[in-house]
Coordinates of C-alpha atoms in Angstrom, one line a residue:
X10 CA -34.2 -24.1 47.0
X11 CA -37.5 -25.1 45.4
X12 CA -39.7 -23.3 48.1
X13 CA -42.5 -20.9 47.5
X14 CA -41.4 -18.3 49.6
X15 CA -42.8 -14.3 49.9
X16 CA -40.2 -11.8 50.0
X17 CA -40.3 -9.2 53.6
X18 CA -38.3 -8.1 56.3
X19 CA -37.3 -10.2 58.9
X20 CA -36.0 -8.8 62.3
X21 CA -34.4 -10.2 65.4
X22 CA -37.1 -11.9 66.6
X23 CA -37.9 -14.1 63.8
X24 CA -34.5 -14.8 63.5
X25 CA -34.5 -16.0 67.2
X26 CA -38.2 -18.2 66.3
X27 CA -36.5 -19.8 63.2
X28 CA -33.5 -21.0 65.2
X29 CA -35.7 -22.4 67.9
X30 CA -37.7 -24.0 65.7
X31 CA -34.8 -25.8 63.7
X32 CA -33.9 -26.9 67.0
X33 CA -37.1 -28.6 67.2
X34 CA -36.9 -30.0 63.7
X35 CA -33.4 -31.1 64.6
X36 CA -35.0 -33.1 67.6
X37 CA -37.8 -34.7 65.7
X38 CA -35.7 -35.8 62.8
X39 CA -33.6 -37.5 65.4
X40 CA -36.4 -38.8 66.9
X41 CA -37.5 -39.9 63.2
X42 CA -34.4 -41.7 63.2
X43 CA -34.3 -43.6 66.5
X44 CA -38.0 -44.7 66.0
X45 CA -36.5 -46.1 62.3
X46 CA -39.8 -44.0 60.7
X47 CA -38.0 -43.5 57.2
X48 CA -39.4 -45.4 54.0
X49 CA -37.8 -48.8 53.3
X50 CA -35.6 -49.3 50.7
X51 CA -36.6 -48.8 47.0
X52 CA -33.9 -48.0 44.7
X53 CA -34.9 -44.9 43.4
X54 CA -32.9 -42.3 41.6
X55 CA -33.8 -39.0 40.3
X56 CA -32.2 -36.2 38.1
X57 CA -32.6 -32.6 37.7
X58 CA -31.2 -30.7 35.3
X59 CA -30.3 -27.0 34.5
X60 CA -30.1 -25.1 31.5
X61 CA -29.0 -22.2 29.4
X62 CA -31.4 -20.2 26.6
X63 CA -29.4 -18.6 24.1
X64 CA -30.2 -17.8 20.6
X65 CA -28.9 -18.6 16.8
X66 CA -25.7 -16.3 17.5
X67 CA -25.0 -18.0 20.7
X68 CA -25.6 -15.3 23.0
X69 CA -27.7 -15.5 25.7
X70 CA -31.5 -14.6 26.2
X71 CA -33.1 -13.5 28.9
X72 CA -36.4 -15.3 28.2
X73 CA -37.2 -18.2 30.7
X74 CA -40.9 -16.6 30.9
X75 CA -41.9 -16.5 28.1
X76 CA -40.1 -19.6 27.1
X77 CA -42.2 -21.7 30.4
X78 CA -45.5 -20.3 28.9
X79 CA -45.2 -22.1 25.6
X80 CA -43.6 -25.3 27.1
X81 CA -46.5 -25.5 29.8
X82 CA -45.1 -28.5 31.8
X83 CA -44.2 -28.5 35.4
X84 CA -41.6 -30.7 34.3
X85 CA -39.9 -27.3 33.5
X86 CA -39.0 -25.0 36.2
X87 CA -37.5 -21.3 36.3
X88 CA -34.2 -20.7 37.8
X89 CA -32.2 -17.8 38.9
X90 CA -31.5 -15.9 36.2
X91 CA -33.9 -15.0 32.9
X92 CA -31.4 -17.4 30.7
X93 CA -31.6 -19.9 32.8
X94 CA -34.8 -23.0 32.9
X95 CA -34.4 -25.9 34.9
X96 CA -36.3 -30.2 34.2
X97 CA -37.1 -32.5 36.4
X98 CA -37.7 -35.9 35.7
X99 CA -40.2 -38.2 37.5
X100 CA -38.1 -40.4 40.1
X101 CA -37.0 -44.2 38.5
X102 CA -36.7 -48.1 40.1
X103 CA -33.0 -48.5 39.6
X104 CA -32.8 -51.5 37.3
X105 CA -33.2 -53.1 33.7
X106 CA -32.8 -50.8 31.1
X107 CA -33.7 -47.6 33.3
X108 CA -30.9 -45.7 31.5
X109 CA -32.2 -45.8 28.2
X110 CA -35.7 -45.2 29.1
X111 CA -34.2 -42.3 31.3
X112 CA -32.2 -41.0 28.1
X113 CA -35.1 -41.2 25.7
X114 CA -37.5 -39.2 27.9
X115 CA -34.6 -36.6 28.4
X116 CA -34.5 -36.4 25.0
X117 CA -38.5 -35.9 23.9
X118 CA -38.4 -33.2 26.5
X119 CA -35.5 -31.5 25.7
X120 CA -36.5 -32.0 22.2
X121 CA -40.0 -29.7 23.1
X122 CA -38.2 -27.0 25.5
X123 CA -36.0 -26.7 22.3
X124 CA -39.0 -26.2 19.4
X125 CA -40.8 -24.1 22.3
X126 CA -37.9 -22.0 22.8
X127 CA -37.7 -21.5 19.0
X128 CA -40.7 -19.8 18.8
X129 CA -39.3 -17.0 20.9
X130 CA -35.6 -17.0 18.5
X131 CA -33.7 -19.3 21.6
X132 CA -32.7 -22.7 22.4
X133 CA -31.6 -25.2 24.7
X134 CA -27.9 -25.4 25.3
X135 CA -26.9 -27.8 27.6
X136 CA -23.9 -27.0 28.8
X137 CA -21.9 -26.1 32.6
X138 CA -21.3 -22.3 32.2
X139 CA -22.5 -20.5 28.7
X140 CA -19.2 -19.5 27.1
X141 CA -21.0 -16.2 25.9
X142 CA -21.9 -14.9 29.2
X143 CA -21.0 -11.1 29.6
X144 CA -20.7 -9.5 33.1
X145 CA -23.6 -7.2 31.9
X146 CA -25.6 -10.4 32.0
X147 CA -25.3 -11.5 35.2
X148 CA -26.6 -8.5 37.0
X149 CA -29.6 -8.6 39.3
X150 CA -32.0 -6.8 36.9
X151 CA -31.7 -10.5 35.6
X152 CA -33.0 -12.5 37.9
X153 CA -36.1 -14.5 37.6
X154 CA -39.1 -12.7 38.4
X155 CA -39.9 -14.7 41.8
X156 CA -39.9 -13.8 45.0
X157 CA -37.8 -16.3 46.2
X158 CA -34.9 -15.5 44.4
X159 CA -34.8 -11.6 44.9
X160 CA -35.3 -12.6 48.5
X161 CA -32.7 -15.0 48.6
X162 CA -30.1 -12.5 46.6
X163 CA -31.1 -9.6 49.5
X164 CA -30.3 -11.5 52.4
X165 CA -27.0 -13.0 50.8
X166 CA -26.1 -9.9 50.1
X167 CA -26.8 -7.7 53.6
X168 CA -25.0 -10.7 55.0
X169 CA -21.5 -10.1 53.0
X170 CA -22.4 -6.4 53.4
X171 CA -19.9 -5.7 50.6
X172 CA -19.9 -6.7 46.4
X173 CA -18.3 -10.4 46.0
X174 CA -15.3 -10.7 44.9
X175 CA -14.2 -13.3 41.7
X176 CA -10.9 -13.9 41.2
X177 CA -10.2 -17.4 39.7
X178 CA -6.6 -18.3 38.8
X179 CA -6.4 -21.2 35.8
X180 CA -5.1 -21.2 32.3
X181 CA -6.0 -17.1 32.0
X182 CA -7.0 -15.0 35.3
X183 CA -10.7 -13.5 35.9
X184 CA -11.0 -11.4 38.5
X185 CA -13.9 -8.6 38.8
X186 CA -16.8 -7.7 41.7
X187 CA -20.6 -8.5 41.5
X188 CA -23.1 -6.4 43.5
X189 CA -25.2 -9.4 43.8
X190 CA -25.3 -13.5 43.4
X191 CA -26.4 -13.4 39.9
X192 CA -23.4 -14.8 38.7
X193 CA -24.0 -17.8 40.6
X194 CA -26.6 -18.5 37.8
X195 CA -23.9 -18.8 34.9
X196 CA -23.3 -22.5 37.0
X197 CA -25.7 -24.8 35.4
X198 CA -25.4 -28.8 36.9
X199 CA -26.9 -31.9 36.7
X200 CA -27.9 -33.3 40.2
X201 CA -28.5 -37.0 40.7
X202 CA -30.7 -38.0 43.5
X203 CA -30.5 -41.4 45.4
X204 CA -32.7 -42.3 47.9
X205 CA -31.0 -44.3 50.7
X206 CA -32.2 -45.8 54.1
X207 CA -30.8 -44.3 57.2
X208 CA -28.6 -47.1 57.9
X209 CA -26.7 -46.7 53.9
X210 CA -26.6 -43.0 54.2
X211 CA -23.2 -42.3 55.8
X212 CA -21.6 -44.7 53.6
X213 CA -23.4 -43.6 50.4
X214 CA -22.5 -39.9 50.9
X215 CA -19.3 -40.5 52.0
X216 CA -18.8 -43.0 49.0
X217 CA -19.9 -39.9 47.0
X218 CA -17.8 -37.6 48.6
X219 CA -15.1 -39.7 47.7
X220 CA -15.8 -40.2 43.5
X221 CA -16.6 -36.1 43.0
X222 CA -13.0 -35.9 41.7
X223 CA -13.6 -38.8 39.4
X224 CA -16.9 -37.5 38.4
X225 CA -15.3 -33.9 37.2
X226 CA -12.4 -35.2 36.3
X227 CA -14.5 -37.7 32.9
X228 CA -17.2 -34.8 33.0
X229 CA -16.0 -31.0 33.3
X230 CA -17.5 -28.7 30.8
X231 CA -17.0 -24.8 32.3
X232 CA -14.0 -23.9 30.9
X233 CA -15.1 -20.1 29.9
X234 CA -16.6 -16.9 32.3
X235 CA -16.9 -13.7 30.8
X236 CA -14.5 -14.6 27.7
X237 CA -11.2 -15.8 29.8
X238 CA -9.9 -19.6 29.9
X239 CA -10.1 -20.5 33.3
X240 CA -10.4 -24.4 35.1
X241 CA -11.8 -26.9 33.4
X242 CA -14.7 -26.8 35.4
X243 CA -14.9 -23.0 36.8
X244 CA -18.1 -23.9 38.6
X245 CA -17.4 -24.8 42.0
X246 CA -15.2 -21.7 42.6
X247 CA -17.8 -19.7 40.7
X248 CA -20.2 -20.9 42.4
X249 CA -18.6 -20.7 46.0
X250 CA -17.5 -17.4 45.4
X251 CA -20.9 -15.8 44.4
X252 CA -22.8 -17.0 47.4
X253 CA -20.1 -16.0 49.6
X254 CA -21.7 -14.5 52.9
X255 CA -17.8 -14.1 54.4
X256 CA -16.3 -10.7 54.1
X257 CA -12.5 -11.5 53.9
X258 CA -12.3 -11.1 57.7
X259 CA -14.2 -14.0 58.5
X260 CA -12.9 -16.4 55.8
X261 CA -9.3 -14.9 57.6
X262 CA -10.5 -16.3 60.5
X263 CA -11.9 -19.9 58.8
X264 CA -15.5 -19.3 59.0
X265 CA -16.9 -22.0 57.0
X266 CA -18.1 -21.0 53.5
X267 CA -22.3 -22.0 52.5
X268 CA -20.6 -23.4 49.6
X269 CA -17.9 -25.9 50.6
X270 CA -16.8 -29.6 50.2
X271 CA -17.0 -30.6 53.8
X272 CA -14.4 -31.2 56.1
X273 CA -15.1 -35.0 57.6
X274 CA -16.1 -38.2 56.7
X275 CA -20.1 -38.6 58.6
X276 CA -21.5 -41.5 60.9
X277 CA -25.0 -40.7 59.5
X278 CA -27.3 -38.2 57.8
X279 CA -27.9 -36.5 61.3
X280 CA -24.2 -35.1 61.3
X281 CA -24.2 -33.1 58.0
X282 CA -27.7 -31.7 59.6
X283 CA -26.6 -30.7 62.2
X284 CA -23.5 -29.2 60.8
X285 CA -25.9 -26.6 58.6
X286 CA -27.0 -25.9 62.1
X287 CA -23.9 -25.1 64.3
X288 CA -22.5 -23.6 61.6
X289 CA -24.3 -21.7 59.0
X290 CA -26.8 -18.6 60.0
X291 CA -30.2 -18.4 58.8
X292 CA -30.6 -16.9 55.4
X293 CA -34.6 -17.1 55.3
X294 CA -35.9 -17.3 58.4
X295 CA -39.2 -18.5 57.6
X296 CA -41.7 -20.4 60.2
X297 CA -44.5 -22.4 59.6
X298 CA -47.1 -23.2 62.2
X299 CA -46.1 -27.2 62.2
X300 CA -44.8 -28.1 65.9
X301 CA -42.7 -31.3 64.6
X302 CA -42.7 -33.4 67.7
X303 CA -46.4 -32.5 68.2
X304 CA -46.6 -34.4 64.7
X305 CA -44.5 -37.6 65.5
X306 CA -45.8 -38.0 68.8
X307 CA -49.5 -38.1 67.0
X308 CA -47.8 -40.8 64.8
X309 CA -47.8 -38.3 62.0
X310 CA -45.2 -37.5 59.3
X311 CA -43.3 -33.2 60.0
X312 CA -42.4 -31.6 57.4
X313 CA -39.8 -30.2 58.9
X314 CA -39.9 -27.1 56.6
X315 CA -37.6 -24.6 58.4
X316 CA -35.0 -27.3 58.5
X317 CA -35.4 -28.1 54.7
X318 CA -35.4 -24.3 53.9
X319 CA -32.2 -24.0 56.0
X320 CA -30.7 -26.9 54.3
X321 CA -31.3 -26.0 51.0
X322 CA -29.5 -22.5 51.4
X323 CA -26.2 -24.6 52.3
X324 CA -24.6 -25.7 49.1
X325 CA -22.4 -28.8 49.6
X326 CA -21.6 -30.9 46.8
X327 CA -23.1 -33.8 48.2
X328 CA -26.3 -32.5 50.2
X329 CA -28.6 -34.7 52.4
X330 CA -32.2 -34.0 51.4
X331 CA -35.3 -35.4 53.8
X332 CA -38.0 -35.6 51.8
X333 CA -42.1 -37.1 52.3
X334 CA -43.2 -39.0 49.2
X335 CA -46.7 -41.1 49.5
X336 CA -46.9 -40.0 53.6
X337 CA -43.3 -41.8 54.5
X338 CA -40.3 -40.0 55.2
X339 CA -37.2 -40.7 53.7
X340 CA -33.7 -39.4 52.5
X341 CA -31.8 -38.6 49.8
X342 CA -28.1 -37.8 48.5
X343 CA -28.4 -34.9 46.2
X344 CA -24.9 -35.6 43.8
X345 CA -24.8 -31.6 43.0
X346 CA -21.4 -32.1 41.0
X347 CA -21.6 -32.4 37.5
X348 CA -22.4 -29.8 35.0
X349 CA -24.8 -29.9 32.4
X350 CA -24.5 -31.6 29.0
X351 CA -22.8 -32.0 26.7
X352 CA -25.8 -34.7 25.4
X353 CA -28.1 -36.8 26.9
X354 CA -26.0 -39.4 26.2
X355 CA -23.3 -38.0 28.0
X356 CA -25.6 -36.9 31.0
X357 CA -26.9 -40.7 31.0
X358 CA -23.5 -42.2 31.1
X359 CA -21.9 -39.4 34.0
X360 CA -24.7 -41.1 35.9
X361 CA -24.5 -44.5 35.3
X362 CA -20.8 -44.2 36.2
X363 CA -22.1 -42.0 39.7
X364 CA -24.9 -44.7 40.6
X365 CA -22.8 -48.1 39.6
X366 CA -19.4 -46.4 41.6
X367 CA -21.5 -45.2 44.6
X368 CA -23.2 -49.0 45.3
X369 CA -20.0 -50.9 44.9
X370 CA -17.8 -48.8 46.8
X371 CA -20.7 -48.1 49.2
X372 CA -20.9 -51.9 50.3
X373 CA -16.9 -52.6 50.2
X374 CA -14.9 -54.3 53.2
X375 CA -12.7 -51.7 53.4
X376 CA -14.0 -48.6 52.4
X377 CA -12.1 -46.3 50.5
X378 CA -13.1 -43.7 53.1
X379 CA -11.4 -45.4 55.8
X380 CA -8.3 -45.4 53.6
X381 CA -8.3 -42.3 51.9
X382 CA -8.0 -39.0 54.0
X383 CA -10.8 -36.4 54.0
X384 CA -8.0 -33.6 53.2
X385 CA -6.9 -35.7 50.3
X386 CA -10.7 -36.0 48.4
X387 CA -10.8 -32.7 49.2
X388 CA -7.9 -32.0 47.1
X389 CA -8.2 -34.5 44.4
X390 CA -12.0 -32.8 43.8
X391 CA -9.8 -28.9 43.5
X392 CA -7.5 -30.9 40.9
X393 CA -9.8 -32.6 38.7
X394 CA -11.9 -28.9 38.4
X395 CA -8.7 -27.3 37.7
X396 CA -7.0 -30.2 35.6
X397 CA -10.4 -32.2 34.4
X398 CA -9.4 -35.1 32.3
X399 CA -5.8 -34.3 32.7
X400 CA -6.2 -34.2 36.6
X401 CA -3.8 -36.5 38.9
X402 CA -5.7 -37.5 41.5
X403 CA -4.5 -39.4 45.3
X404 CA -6.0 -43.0 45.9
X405 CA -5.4 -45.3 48.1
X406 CA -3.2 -48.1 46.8
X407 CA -4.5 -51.9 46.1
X408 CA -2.9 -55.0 47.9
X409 CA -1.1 -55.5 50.7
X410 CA 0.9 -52.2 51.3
X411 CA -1.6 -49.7 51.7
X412 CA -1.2 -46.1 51.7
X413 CA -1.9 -43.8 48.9
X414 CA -0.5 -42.9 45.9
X415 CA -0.7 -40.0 42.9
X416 CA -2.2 -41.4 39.8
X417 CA -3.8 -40.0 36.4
X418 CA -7.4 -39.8 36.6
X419 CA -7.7 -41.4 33.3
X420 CA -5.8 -44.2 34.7
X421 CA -8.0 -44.6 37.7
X422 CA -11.2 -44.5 36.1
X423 CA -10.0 -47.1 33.5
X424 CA -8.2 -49.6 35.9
X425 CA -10.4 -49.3 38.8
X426 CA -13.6 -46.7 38.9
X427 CA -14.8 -48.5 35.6
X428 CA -15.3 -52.4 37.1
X429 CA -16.8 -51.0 40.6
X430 CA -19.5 -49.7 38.4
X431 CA -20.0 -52.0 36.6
X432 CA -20.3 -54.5 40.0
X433 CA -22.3 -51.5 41.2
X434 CA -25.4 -51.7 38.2
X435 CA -24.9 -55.2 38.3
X436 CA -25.9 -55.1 41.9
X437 CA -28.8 -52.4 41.5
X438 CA -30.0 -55.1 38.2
X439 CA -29.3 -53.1 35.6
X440 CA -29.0 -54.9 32.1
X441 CA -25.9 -55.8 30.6
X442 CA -26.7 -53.9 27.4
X443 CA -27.2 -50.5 29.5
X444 CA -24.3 -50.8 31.5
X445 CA -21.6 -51.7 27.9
X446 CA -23.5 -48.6 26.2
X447 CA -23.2 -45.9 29.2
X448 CA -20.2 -47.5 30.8
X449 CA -18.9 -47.5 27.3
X450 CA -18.9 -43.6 26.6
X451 CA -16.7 -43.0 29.9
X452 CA -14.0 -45.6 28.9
X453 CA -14.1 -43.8 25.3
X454 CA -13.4 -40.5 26.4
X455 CA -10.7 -42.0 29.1
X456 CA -9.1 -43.8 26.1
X457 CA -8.8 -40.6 24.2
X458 CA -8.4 -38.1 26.8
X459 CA -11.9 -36.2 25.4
X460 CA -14.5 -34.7 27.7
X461 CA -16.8 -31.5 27.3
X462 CA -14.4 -28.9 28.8
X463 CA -11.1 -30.1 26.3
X464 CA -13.7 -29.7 23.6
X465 CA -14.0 -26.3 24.5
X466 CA -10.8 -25.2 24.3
X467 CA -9.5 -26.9 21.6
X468 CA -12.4 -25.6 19.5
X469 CA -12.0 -22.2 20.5
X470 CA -8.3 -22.3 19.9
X471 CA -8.6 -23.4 16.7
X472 CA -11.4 -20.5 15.9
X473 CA -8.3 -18.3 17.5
X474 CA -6.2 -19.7 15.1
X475 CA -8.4 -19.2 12.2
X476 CA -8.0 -15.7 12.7
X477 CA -11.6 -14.6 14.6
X478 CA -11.3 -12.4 18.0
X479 CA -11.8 -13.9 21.3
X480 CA -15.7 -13.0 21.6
X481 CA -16.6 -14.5 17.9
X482 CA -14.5 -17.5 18.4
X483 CA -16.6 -18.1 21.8
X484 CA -19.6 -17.3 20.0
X485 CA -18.7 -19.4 17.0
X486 CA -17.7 -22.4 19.8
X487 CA -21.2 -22.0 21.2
X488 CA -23.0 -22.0 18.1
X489 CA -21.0 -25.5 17.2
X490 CA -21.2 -26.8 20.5
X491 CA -24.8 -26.0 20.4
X492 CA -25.7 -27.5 17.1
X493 CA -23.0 -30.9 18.1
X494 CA -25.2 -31.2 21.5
X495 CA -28.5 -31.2 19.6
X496 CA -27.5 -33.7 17.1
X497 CA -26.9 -36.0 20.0
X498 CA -23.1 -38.3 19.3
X499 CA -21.4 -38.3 22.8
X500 CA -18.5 -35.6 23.3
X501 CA -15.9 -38.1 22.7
X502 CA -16.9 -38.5 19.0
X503 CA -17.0 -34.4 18.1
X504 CA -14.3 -33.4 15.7
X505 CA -12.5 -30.7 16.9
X506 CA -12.5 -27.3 15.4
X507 CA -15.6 -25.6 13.3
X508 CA -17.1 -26.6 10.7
X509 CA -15.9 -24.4 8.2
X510 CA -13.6 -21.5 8.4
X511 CA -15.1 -18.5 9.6
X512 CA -14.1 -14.6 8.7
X513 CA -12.0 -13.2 10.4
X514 CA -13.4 -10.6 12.9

């Protein structure tokens, strides 16, 4: 959420305050809108990244305190649980050689969180959910120690009114309860901010919307929760199914879930908006004393607090964000997607891919939006987390017949996804040399069918096969994964397998 927030009791009144007053902020950001009050257009993107602690055995630690006190940069953030840090890195002018400036300051401070980190025996492991996770870690005793969060995990909770279920069905089956939404923290992403005008905003999310499938499909790396094989990228029904406020008697009856795709192609930001508002109850029903059309009429900039809290309590995979930077208003796409790692080289190129694809498909004749149906990017995003690189995915056919038609994601991104972004950083001015070098690393693991997630599980079969037990040979995958990541040579290029063979055990 990223608000400083003091945990209490709410009762029915403020509930009743809070949903006037998103009303209100609802009303002044349309009023925002009509008045055409939002920041002009600057080309700026912006990345945020979580990340797991875990020590020289691979397991996790529970450490992100003491960790943040010898890194001393608000850079670094905490997140959910103790194992968990998040970094932020400044916003950048899409253009030039932004992607290799962006890499090498993702590197220096990764490079420090990782010696910092040392001094308390843990590391940095970049990666989407920490394949040595035990249910005993996820438990609420292990959340960070801030207000916000314990607040958060109460109210998600009293809503369900019951433990949340997990059961996810891929390679092997997991399914067990959870007393609370810690386990939401084993999801660790990458999300790629873009800030758009008004008038690019439908078709920039609805571009997005369109690519997730594409984007998990080159880029899954979640293949492992507590020690079973599961999708290729176990996140999004992790993460849905952990902050699920539905007992099954409401999702029997189709009550949206908080975490959910979507279920239309938009007209403008306003729509998703005021989606969060028809259809999503109040979580934290916090007020400030701002009266937002008080502020616009006195030709000031709102805040709009209560509806950024709300907002940030509904977990789409593409999320509108309003935002003030230097007193102007203006919007965002959060691209909540991807998960972490597995380098900063393969971070870099996931977004070059994500910015170059959204710009050029954003600014086509025919939009693939108007061609592909909602229902269908809905699935081809459930394929490409169950299937990653091996996903089939439906597109809409080129030339003259139209229609759709299934093809292998590896085929699609090559063919087609690969030259719209390279058109797209042509367009936003990036250098040639950046977009061969990023745009490079997707073709290569395309070419050899390679992406963090395949890694995985080839590695740890092979461990299997070398005769360790299931929790060393996910410890020993870590460990290697861990000391590949570090070293910095995109996935594509790991050999397969551990570096030496390991007792059996």
């Amino acid at each position: 959420m990223g608000e400083k927030v003091v945990a209490g009791r709410f009762d029915l009144s403020d509930r009743q305050h809070y949903r006037d007053k998103l009303r209100r902020c609802l009303s002044g950001l349309e009023l925002l809108l009509e008045r055409k009050r939002f920041d002009r257009p600057k080309n700026l993107m912006g990345l945020e990244i979580e990340l797991n602690l875990a020590g020289p055995d691979g397991m996790p630690r529970m450490l992100n305190g003491q960790v943040l006190e010898r890194i001393a940069s608000r850079d670094f953030q905490t997140e959910l649980a103790m194992f968990n840090l998040e970094v932020n890195i400044a916003p950048h002018r899409l253009g030039g050689r932004v992607f290799d400036r962006l890499a090498e300051e993702l590197r220096t401070s990764l490079a420090y969180a990782h010696r910092k980190a040392g001094e308390v025996d843990a590391g940095i492991v970049m990666i989407g959910i920490l394949p040595t996770l035990d249910r005993d870690d996820l438990v609420s005793s292990n959340l960070s120690d801030v207000d916000r969060y314990t607040l958060l995990n109460d109210q998600i909770v009293a809503a369900r009114g019951e433990d949340f279920l997990l059961d996810i069905d891929g390679v092997e089956r997991l399914t067990c309860t959870s007393k609370s939404i810690v386990p939401e923290a084993a999801c660790t992403s990458v999300q790629l901010h873009l800030q758009v005008t008004p008038e690019k905003f439908a078709d920039v999310w609805n571009a997005a919307q369109a690519v997730t499938a594409a984007q998990i499909a080159v880029g899954a790396n979640s293949p492992f929760l507590f020690g079973r094989e599961l999708w290729r990228e176990s996140r999004p029904p992790l993460f849905q199914q952990s902050t699920d406020t539905r007992p099954p008697e409401l999702q029997a009856q189709g009550v949206r879930p908080r975490t959910w795709f979507g279920e239309r192609w938009i007209t403008s930001a306003h729509d998703l908006f005021e989606e969060n508002l028809r259809y999503f109850p109040a979580l934290l029903p916090i007020c400030d004393d701002e009266e937002p059309l008080e502020v616009i009429e006195a030709d000031g900039v709102p805040s709009l607090a209560e509806l950024v809290l709300h907002n940030g309590t509904v977990y789409r995979w593409n999320r509108p964000v309003y935002g003030i930077a230097d007193g102007s208003p203006h919007l965002r796409v959060e691209n909540r997607v991807l998960p972490a790692g597995p380098t900063v080289t393969d971070v870099v190129a996931n977004a070059a891919f994500y910015y170059g694809l959204v710009r050029a498909l954003a600014e086509e004749s025919r939009p693939v939006w108007t061609r592909l149906p909602f229902e269908a990017a809905e699935a081809n995003f459930d394929a490409a987390c169950r299937h990653g690189i091996e996903a089939r995915l439906e597109w809409p056919r080129r030339g003259r017949y139209g229609g759709t038609a299934q093809v292998d994601a590896v085929t699609l991104v090559r063919d087609e996804l690969l030259p719209l972004a390279e058109t797209g950083l042509a367009a936003w001015g990036v250098e040639r040399a950046d977009r061969d070098l990023y745009l490079g690393v997707i073709e290569e693991r395309c070419r050899r069918r390679v992406n963090g997630a395949s890694w995985q599980a080839a590695t740890f079969h092979r461990a299997l096969d070398a005769g360790l037990g299931r929790d060393a040979a996910l410890a020993a995958t870590t460990r290697c994964y861990s000391r590949l990541s570090h070293e910095g040579e995109p996935v594509h290029t790991w050999p397969v397998g551990l570096p030496e063979p390991a007792p059996a055990g």
